[in-house]
Every structure is written in C-alpha cells, then in structure tokens.
XYZ file of C-alpha atoms in Angstrom:
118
model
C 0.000 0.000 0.000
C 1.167 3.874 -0.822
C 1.087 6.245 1.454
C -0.108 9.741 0.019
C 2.800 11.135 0.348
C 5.020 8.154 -1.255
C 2.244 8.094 -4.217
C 3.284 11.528 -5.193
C 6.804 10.735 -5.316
C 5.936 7.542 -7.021
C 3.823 9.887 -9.523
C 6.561 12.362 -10.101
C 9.254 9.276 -10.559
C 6.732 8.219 -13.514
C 6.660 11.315 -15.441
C 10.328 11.942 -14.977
C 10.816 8.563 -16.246
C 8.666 9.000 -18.817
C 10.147 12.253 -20.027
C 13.755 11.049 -20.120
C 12.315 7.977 -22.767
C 11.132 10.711 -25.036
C 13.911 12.841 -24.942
C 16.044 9.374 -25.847
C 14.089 8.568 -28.571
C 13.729 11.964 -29.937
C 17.811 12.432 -29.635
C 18.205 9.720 -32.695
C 15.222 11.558 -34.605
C 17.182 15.211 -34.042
C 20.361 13.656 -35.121
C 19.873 13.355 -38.915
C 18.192 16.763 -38.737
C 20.697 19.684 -40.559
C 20.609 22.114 -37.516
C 21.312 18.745 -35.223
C 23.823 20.271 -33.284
C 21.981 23.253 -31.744
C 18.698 20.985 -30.943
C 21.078 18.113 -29.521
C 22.886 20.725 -26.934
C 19.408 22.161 -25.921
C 18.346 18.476 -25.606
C 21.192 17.130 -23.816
C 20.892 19.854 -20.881
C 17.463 18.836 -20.482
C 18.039 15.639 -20.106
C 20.830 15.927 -17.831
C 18.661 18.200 -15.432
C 15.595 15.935 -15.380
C 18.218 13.175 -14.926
C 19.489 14.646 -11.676
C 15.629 14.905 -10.454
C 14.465 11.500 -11.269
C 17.785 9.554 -9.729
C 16.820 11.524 -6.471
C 13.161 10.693 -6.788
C 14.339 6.416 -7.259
C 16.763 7.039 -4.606
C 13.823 8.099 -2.033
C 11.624 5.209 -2.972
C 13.779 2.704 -2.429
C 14.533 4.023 1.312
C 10.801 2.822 1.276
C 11.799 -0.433 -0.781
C 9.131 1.336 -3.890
C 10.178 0.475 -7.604
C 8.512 0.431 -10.755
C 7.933 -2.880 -12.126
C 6.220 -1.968 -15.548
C 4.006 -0.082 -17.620
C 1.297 -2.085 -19.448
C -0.841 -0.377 -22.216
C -4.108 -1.404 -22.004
C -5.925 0.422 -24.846
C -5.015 3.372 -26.545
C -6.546 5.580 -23.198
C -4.922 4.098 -20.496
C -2.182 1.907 -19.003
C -1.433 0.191 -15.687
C 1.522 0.925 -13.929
C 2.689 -2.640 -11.501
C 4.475 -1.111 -8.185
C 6.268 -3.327 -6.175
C 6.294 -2.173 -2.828
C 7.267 -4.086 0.796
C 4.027 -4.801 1.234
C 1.062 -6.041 -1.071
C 2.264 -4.577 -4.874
C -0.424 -2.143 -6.315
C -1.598 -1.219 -9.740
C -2.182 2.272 -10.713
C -4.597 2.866 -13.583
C -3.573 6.306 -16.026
C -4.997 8.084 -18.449
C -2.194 7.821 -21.026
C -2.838 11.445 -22.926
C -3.071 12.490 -18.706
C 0.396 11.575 -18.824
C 1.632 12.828 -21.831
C 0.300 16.361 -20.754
C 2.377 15.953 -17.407
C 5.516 14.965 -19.250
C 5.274 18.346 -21.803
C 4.353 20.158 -18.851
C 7.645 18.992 -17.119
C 9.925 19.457 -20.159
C 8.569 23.120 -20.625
C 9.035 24.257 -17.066
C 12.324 23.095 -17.167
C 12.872 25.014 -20.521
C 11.751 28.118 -19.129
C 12.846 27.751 -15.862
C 16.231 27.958 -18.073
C 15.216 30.845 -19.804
C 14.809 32.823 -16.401
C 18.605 31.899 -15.246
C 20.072 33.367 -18.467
C-alpha cells in the first residue's frame, strides 16, 4: 500500500521517467536533422537536469523499498503501472494522454525555468 505522500513521489518518478524515454528517442530523430547540433545541446541539458531529479526521486523510494515494475498499455486511453512495494504490490490505472500532458508540462518548465537563469 502507498502512502499519500510516497504516491506523489511515485507519480513524479513516472513522469520523470517518462520524459527522459522521449527525450532518448527523440535524440536519434534530431540527429539526422541539418541544424542537429543546436537541438542536440538544448536536448542534452534537459536531459541531464531531469536526470538529476528523477535519480533523487528512485533514490527516495527505495529508502521505502518502492520500484517500478512496468508499464502495461491497455488500450489506446490508459495503461497500468505494476508497483512493487514491501508490502502487497499495487496497480495504478492512467490516463495515457493524462500523462503525456504531465511529461510536456515537465519538459517546458524546465525550458523556461532555463530561460529565467540566463
């Protein structure tokens, strides 16, 4: 069972996660692009700033022995995500578009949380 409190860290560990798979995929679709070099830098500080974030958010749920075990699509509008946890393991219905929202919210603070600092 999740606490409230280790849900939302669970929650936030999931979109991080999720946003560091896109920006790895995307990285070999920028590549072959002519202007590759200024995307990849812009890319590659992103990902090394959410990086930071999300090994701090695994680090904190495995204090409280809390991992992801996997992500199964169910239909095109949702997935399950299997936690294991030291207890009973749980299943966490999303709505997948839910979470690709969250993810380009995440990405765009970050970029203009950038923006602010220069």
């Amino acid at each position: 069972m999740l606490k409230p409190e280790q849900r939302r860290l669970f929650h936030k560990y999931l979109i991080l996660e999720m946003a560091i798979q896109s920006l790895q995929r995307d990285f070999l679709v920028i590549e072959n692009l002519k202007m590759s070099k200024v995307y990849l830098s812009i890319l590659d500080k992103l990902l090394k700033d959410i990086t930071h974030d999300y090994y701090n958010s695994k680090r904190l749920l495995a204090k409280d022995k809390i991992r992801l075990v996997k992500v199964e699509k169910i239909d095109e509008y949702f997935s399950d995500v299997h936690i294991a946890t030291a207890g009973n393991d749980v299943v966490l219905r999303y709505a997948n578009m839910a979470l690709k929202t969250q993810v380009e919210k995440l990405l765009m603070s970050h970029i203009s949380d950038e923006q602010v600092l220069e």
